[in-house]
Amino acid sequence: MRSLIDILDLSVAEIEELMDLAEDIIAHPDAYAHRLAGKKLATLFFEPSTRTRMSFEAAMYELGGNVISMSSAASSSASKGESVADTVKTVSCYADIIAMRHPKEGAALVASKNASVPVINAGDGGHCHPTQTLADLLTIKREKGGFSNLTVGLCGDLKFGRTVHSLIQALARYEGVRFVLISPEELKVPSYVKRDVLACRGIPYEQTTDLGSALPSLDILYMTRVQRERFFNEEDYLRLKDRYVLTPEKLKDAKPDLSIMHPLPRVNEISVAIDEDKRACYFKQVKYGKYMRMALILKLLKEAEDVH
Ligand code: NCD
């Protein structure tokens, strides 16, 4: 049974196919409106979400399917002590595919080993978030025409930001990409990402605490929220939360065709004054996320059917 736990579960060619399929859905939505009639998606969210859960649900409805949903751990049997394994074995009896978000790293993998339907990782703790990366990739492709030779700045909480880890893994597979990792000392990219993804393939990257000096060289600036829920103490969060705030003033030295991205939710990282700037792409990411999830659900359900 094919699941999507990590972005590297998809080859570069498969990601290309998903982007082509998403483009086709955007161009011909009516052709897809009944494709998944009679199928059910279960969304199991043990952590808060607005975009990811609703975009999965909107994606399934727009394919003609149905949705059953668990929107919080508190409202489920997890609050009685049920394991992830037992929950997904149960939900496999009700649904054809599962999208799950959980605060523990590795929870999606455990789910995929116990479910009898495909599982999509909608975020596992501070580890990874492959479907946000699918949204990010379609956005970058549409804005930049491709992925080669881009200088990509990632800024903010690079330690706990799961979207950052998955995006680095995905972009590192393209020719000539270089990374500028901008964060406070305490929130640097985890060493396993630097070692296993960047250093081992000789991919150029630099680490800095200074957004201003990095900005002029960037083709993409990916801002992130400091992940309050993963901090051990509130004091550290308060000290770090407003370290980087992108304002129109700071953008003066940026490239005219910079793409400004953010997985959202935004807390204070990008001034709302930038929303009108044509370089702002964060609401495009939201829009493309739904289409990439439609493409992904279609692919995984088709593969599951072919196996049966
Ligand atoms: C992100 C997440 O959940 O990791 N949100 C999202 O899914 N777009 C980013 C975040 O919460 O900061």
CSV table of C-alpha atoms and ligand atoms in Angstrom, one decimal:
chain,number,residue,atom,x,y,z
A,1,MET,CA,0.0,0.0,0.0
A,2,ARG,CA,1.6,3.3,-1.1
A,3,SER,CA,1.5,6.1,1.4
A,4,LEU,CA,3.2,9.5,1.5
A,5,ILE,CA,5.2,10.0,4.6
A,6,ASP,CA,8.3,11.8,3.4
A,7,ILE,CA,8.6,14.0,0.3
A,8,LEU,CA,11.4,11.6,-0.8
A,9,ASP,CA,8.8,8.9,-1.1
A,10,LEU,CA,8.0,10.6,-4.5
A,11,SER,CA,10.6,10.6,-7.2
A,12,VAL,CA,11.4,13.8,-9.1
A,13,ALA,CA,9.5,12.4,-12.1
A,14,GLU,CA,6.4,11.6,-9.9
A,15,ILE,CA,6.4,15.1,-8.6
A,16,GLU,CA,6.6,16.4,-12.1
A,17,GLU,CA,3.5,14.2,-13.0
A,18,LEU,CA,1.6,15.5,-9.9
A,19,MET,CA,2.3,19.1,-11.0
A,20,ASP,CA,1.1,18.3,-14.5
A,21,LEU,CA,-2.0,16.7,-13.1
A,22,ALA,CA,-2.7,19.7,-10.8
A,23,GLU,CA,-2.3,22.0,-13.8
A,24,ASP,CA,-4.8,19.9,-15.7
A,25,ILE,CA,-7.3,20.0,-12.8
A,26,ILE,CA,-6.9,23.8,-12.7
A,27,ALA,CA,-7.6,24.1,-16.4
A,28,HIS,CA,-10.4,21.5,-16.5
A,29,PRO,CA,-12.0,21.2,-13.1
A,30,ASP,CA,-15.3,19.8,-14.4
A,31,ALA,CA,-13.5,16.8,-15.9
A,32,TYR,CA,-12.5,15.8,-12.3
A,33,ALA,CA,-15.7,16.7,-10.5
A,34,HIS,CA,-17.0,13.1,-10.2
A,35,ARG,CA,-13.8,11.1,-10.3
A,36,LEU,CA,-13.9,9.9,-6.7
A,37,ALA,CA,-17.7,9.5,-6.3
A,38,GLY,CA,-18.2,6.9,-3.5
A,39,LYS,CA,-14.8,7.3,-2.1
A,40,LYS,CA,-14.1,8.6,1.4
A,41,LEU,CA,-11.2,10.6,2.9
A,42,ALA,CA,-10.6,10.6,6.6
A,43,THR,CA,-8.8,13.6,8.0
A,44,LEU,CA,-7.3,12.8,11.4
A,45,PHE,CA,-5.8,15.9,13.0
A,46,PHE,CA,-4.3,15.6,16.4
A,47,GLU,CA,-2.8,19.1,16.1
A,48,PRO,CA,-4.4,22.5,15.1
A,49,SER,CA,-4.8,23.2,11.4
A,50,THR,CA,-6.8,25.6,9.1
A,51,ARG,CA,-5.3,25.2,5.6
A,52,THR,CA,-4.0,21.7,5.5
A,53,ARG,CA,-7.2,20.0,6.9
A,54,MET,CA,-9.6,22.2,4.9
A,55,SER,CA,-7.6,21.9,1.7
A,56,PHE,CA,-7.6,18.1,2.0
A,57,GLU,CA,-11.3,18.2,2.6
A,58,ALA,CA,-12.0,20.7,-0.2
A,59,ALA,CA,-9.8,18.6,-2.5
A,60,MET,CA,-11.8,15.5,-1.8
A,61,TYR,CA,-15.2,17.2,-2.3
A,62,GLU,CA,-14.0,18.8,-5.6
A,63,LEU,CA,-13.2,15.3,-6.8
A,64,GLY,CA,-16.8,14.2,-6.0
A,65,GLY,CA,-15.7,12.2,-2.9
A,66,ASN,CA,-16.8,12.4,0.7
A,67,VAL,CA,-15.0,13.3,3.9
A,68,ILE,CA,-15.1,12.1,7.5
A,69,SER,CA,-13.1,14.1,9.9
A,70,MET,CA,-11.5,14.2,13.3
A,71,SER,CA,-10.4,17.7,13.9
A,72,SER,CA,-8.8,17.5,17.4
A,73,ALA,CA,-7.1,15.0,19.7
A,74,ALA,CA,-9.4,16.1,22.5
A,75,SER,CA,-12.5,15.0,20.6
A,76,SER,CA,-11.2,11.6,19.8
A,77,SER,CA,-10.3,8.4,21.7
A,78,ALA,CA,-6.7,9.5,21.7
A,79,SER,CA,-7.8,11.5,24.8
A,80,LYS,CA,-8.7,8.1,26.4
A,81,GLY,CA,-5.3,6.8,25.6
A,82,GLU,CA,-5.9,5.0,22.3
A,83,SER,CA,-2.7,4.4,20.2
A,84,VAL,CA,-2.2,5.8,16.7
A,85,ALA,CA,-2.0,2.2,15.5
A,86,ASP,CA,-5.4,1.3,16.8
A,87,THR,CA,-7.0,4.5,15.6
A,88,VAL,CA,-5.8,4.0,12.0
A,89,LYS,CA,-6.8,0.3,12.0
A,90,THR,CA,-10.3,1.5,13.0
A,91,VAL,CA,-10.4,4.4,10.5
A,92,SER,CA,-9.2,2.0,7.7
A,93,CYS,CA,-12.7,0.3,8.2
A,94,TYR,CA,-14.5,3.6,7.3
A,95,ALA,CA,-12.3,5.4,4.8
A,96,ASP,CA,-10.4,4.7,1.5
A,97,ILE,CA,-7.5,7.1,2.3
A,98,ILE,CA,-6.3,8.9,5.5
A,99,ALA,CA,-4.6,12.3,5.9
A,100,MET,CA,-3.1,12.6,9.4
A,101,ARG,CA,-1.4,15.3,11.4
A,102,HIS,CA,0.2,14.4,14.7
A,103,PRO,CA,2.5,16.2,17.2
A,104,LYS,CA,5.0,13.2,17.4
A,105,GLU,CA,7.7,12.8,14.8
A,106,GLY,CA,7.3,9.4,13.2
A,107,ALA,CA,3.6,9.1,13.9
A,108,ALA,CA,2.6,9.1,10.2
A,109,LEU,CA,5.1,6.3,9.6
A,110,VAL,CA,3.5,4.2,12.4
A,111,ALA,CA,0.1,5.0,11.0
A,112,SER,CA,1.1,3.8,7.5
A,113,LYS,CA,2.4,0.5,8.9
A,114,ASN,CA,-0.9,-0.2,10.6
A,115,ALA,CA,-3.5,1.2,8.2
A,116,SER,CA,-4.9,-0.9,5.4
A,117,VAL,CA,-5.5,2.2,3.2
A,118,PRO,CA,-3.0,4.8,2.0
A,119,VAL,CA,-1.8,7.4,4.7
A,120,ILE,CA,-0.8,10.9,3.8
A,121,ASN,CA,1.4,12.7,6.3
A,122,ALA,CA,-0.1,16.1,7.0
A,123,GLY,CA,2.7,17.0,9.4
A,124,ASP,CA,4.5,14.9,12.0
A,125,GLY,CA,5.8,17.1,14.9
A,126,GLY,CA,8.9,19.0,13.9
A,127,HIS,CA,9.9,16.4,11.3
A,128,CYS,CA,8.3,16.9,7.9
A,129,HIS,CA,5.3,18.1,5.9
A,130,PRO,CA,5.4,16.7,2.4
A,131,THR,CA,2.1,18.0,1.1
A,132,GLN,CA,3.0,21.6,2.0
A,133,THR,CA,6.1,21.0,-0.1
A,134,LEU,CA,4.0,19.9,-3.0
A,135,ALA,CA,2.1,23.2,-2.7
A,136,ASP,CA,5.5,25.1,-2.4
A,137,LEU,CA,6.9,23.3,-5.5
A,138,LEU,CA,4.0,24.1,-7.8
A,139,THR,CA,4.2,27.8,-6.6
A,140,ILE,CA,7.9,27.9,-7.4
A,141,LYS,CA,7.4,26.2,-10.7
A,142,ARG,CA,4.7,28.7,-11.7
A,143,GLU,CA,6.7,31.7,-10.4
A,144,LYS,CA,10.1,30.8,-11.7
A,145,GLY,CA,9.4,28.3,-14.5
A,146,GLY,CA,11.5,25.6,-12.9
A,147,PHE,CA,13.8,24.7,-10.0
A,148,SER,CA,17.3,24.8,-11.4
A,149,ASN,CA,19.9,27.4,-10.3
A,150,LEU,CA,17.8,29.0,-7.7
A,151,THR,CA,19.2,30.7,-4.6
A,152,VAL,CA,16.7,29.8,-1.9
A,153,GLY,CA,16.7,31.7,1.5
A,154,LEU,CA,14.8,30.0,4.4
A,155,CYS,CA,14.3,32.2,7.4
A,156,GLY,CA,13.0,31.9,10.9
A,157,ASP,CA,12.5,28.7,12.9
A,158,LEU,CA,14.6,26.2,10.8
A,159,LYS,CA,14.9,23.8,13.7
A,160,PHE,CA,11.3,22.9,14.4
A,161,GLY,CA,9.8,24.1,11.0
A,162,ARG,CA,8.8,20.9,9.4
A,163,THR,CA,7.9,22.6,6.1
A,164,VAL,CA,11.5,23.8,5.8
A,165,HIS,CA,12.9,20.3,6.2
A,166,SER,CA,10.7,18.8,3.5
A,167,LEU,CA,11.3,21.7,1.1
A,168,ILE,CA,15.1,21.4,1.5
A,169,GLN,CA,14.9,17.7,0.8
A,170,ALA,CA,12.8,18.3,-2.3
A,171,LEU,CA,14.8,21.2,-3.8
A,172,ALA,CA,18.2,19.6,-3.1
A,173,ARG,CA,17.4,17.1,-6.0
A,174,TYR,CA,17.5,19.9,-8.6
A,175,GLU,CA,20.6,21.2,-10.4
A,176,GLY,CA,22.4,24.3,-9.2
A,177,VAL,CA,20.2,25.0,-6.2
A,178,ARG,CA,21.9,26.8,-3.3
A,179,PHE,CA,20.5,27.5,0.1
A,180,VAL,CA,20.9,30.4,2.5
A,181,LEU,CA,19.8,29.4,6.0
A,182,ILE,CA,18.8,32.4,8.0
A,183,SER,CA,17.9,31.8,11.7
A,184,PRO,CA,18.9,32.6,15.3
A,185,GLU,CA,21.7,30.4,16.6
A,186,GLU,CA,19.2,28.4,18.6
A,187,LEU,CA,16.9,27.6,15.7
A,188,LYS,CA,19.3,26.4,13.0
A,189,VAL,CA,18.5,23.6,10.6
A,190,PRO,CA,18.9,20.2,12.4
A,191,SER,CA,22.3,18.6,11.7
A,192,TYR,CA,20.7,15.5,10.2
A,193,VAL,CA,19.3,17.7,7.4
A,194,LYS,CA,22.7,19.4,6.8
A,195,ARG,CA,24.6,16.1,6.9
A,196,ASP,CA,22.3,13.7,5.1
A,197,VAL,CA,20.7,16.1,2.5
A,198,LEU,CA,23.2,18.9,1.9
A,199,ALA,CA,26.7,18.1,2.8
A,200,CYS,CA,26.7,14.5,1.5
A,201,ARG,CA,25.8,15.7,-1.9
A,202,GLY,CA,28.0,18.8,-1.9
A,203,ILE,CA,25.1,21.2,-2.2
A,204,PRO,CA,26.2,24.7,-1.4
A,205,TYR,CA,24.6,26.4,1.6
A,206,GLU,CA,25.5,29.1,4.1
A,207,GLN,CA,24.1,29.8,7.5
A,208,THR,CA,23.6,33.3,8.8
A,209,THR,CA,21.7,35.2,11.5
A,210,ASP,CA,21.4,38.3,9.3
A,211,LEU,CA,18.4,38.5,6.9
A,212,GLY,CA,19.4,41.9,5.6
A,213,SER,CA,22.7,40.9,4.2
A,214,ALA,CA,21.3,37.7,2.7
A,215,LEU,CA,18.3,39.3,1.0
A,216,PRO,CA,19.9,40.8,-2.2
A,217,SER,CA,21.2,37.4,-3.5
A,218,LEU,CA,17.9,35.5,-3.1
A,219,ASP,CA,15.5,34.3,-5.8
A,220,ILE,CA,13.1,32.9,-3.1
A,221,LEU,CA,12.6,34.0,0.5
A,222,TYR,CA,10.7,31.4,2.5
A,223,MET,CA,9.7,32.9,5.8
A,224,THR,CA,8.5,30.8,8.7
A,225,ARG,CA,6.8,31.2,12.1
A,226,VAL,CA,8.6,30.4,15.3
A,227,GLN,CA,7.0,27.1,16.3
A,228,ARG,CA,5.8,28.1,19.8
A,229,GLU,CA,4.2,24.7,20.5
A,230,ARG,CA,7.5,22.9,20.2
A,231,PHE,CA,9.4,25.1,22.7
A,232,PHE,CA,10.2,23.8,26.1
A,233,ASN,CA,9.8,27.2,27.7
A,234,GLU,CA,7.8,30.4,26.9
A,235,GLU,CA,10.7,32.7,27.8
A,236,ASP,CA,12.8,31.4,24.9
A,237,TYR,CA,9.8,31.7,22.5
A,238,LEU,CA,9.2,35.3,23.5
A,239,ARG,CA,12.8,36.2,23.1
A,240,LEU,CA,13.0,34.7,19.6
A,241,LYS,CA,9.5,35.2,18.1
A,242,ASP,CA,10.0,38.6,16.5
A,243,ARG,CA,13.6,38.2,15.4
A,244,TYR,CA,12.7,38.5,11.7
A,245,VAL,CA,9.9,40.7,10.5
A,246,LEU,CA,9.9,41.4,6.8
A,247,THR,CA,8.8,44.9,6.0
A,248,PRO,CA,8.6,46.9,2.7
A,249,GLU,CA,11.7,48.9,3.9
A,250,LYS,CA,13.8,45.7,4.2
A,251,LEU,CA,12.8,44.6,0.7
A,252,LYS,CA,14.5,47.6,-0.9
A,253,ASP,CA,17.6,45.7,-1.7
A,254,ALA,CA,15.8,42.5,-2.8
A,255,LYS,CA,15.6,41.3,-6.4
A,256,PRO,CA,12.7,42.7,-8.4
A,257,ASP,CA,11.6,39.1,-9.2
A,258,LEU,CA,12.1,37.7,-5.7
A,259,SER,CA,9.3,35.2,-4.7
A,260,ILE,CA,8.2,35.8,-1.0
A,261,MET,CA,6.8,32.6,0.4
A,262,HIS,CA,5.4,31.4,3.8
A,263,PRO,CA,3.5,28.2,4.6
A,264,LEU,CA,1.2,30.2,6.9
A,265,PRO,CA,-0.1,30.8,9.5
A,266,ARG,CA,1.7,34.1,9.7
A,267,VAL,CA,2.1,35.6,13.1
A,268,ASN,CA,4.3,38.6,12.7
A,269,GLU,CA,7.0,37.5,10.2
A,270,ILE,CA,5.7,39.4,7.2
A,271,SER,CA,4.2,42.8,7.5
A,272,VAL,CA,0.7,43.0,6.0
A,273,ALA,CA,1.9,45.9,3.9
A,274,ILE,CA,3.8,43.3,1.8
A,275,ASP,CA,0.6,41.5,0.8
A,276,GLU,CA,0.0,43.9,-2.0
A,277,ASP,CA,3.6,43.5,-3.4
A,278,LYS,CA,3.5,41.5,-6.5
A,279,ARG,CA,6.4,39.4,-5.1
A,280,ALA,CA,4.2,38.0,-2.3
A,281,CYS,CA,3.2,34.4,-3.1
A,282,TYR,CA,1.9,33.0,0.2
A,283,PHE,CA,-1.8,33.0,-0.8
A,284,LYS,CA,-0.9,31.4,-4.1
A,285,GLN,CA,0.7,28.6,-2.1
A,286,VAL,CA,-2.6,28.1,-0.3
A,287,LYS,CA,-4.5,27.9,-3.6
A,288,TYR,CA,-2.0,25.5,-5.3
A,289,GLY,CA,-2.0,23.4,-2.2
A,290,LYS,CA,-5.5,22.3,-2.8
A,291,TYR,CA,-4.8,21.3,-6.4
A,292,MET,CA,-1.7,19.4,-5.5
A,293,ARG,CA,-3.6,17.5,-2.8
A,294,MET,CA,-6.3,16.7,-5.4
A,295,ALA,CA,-3.6,15.3,-7.7
A,296,LEU,CA,-2.0,13.3,-4.8
A,297,ILE,CA,-5.3,11.8,-3.6
A,298,LEU,CA,-6.1,10.7,-7.2
A,299,LYS,CA,-2.6,9.1,-7.6
A,300,LEU,CA,-2.6,7.2,-4.3
A,301,LEU,CA,-6.2,5.9,-4.7
A,302,LYS,CA,-5.5,4.8,-8.3
A,303,GLU,CA,-2.4,2.9,-7.1
A,304,ALA,CA,-4.3,1.3,-4.3
A,305,GLU,CA,-7.0,0.2,-6.7
A,306,ASP,CA,-4.3,-1.2,-9.1
A,307,VAL,CA,-2.9,-3.3,-6.2
A,308,HIS,CA,-6.2,-4.9,-5.4
B,1,NCD,C1,2.7,24.7,8.8
B,1,NCD,C2,2.7,23.5,9.6
B,1,NCD,O1,1.7,23.1,10.1
B,1,NCD,O2,3.8,23.0,9.8
B,1,NCD,N1,1.4,25.1,8.4
B,1,NCD,C3,0.8,24.6,7.3
B,1,NCD,O3,0.5,23.4,7.3
B,1,NCD,N2,0.7,25.4,6.2
B,1,NCD,C4,3.5,25.9,9.2
B,1,NCD,C5,3.3,26.4,10.6
B,1,NCD,O4,2.4,25.9,11.4
B,1,NCD,O5,4.0,27.3,11.0
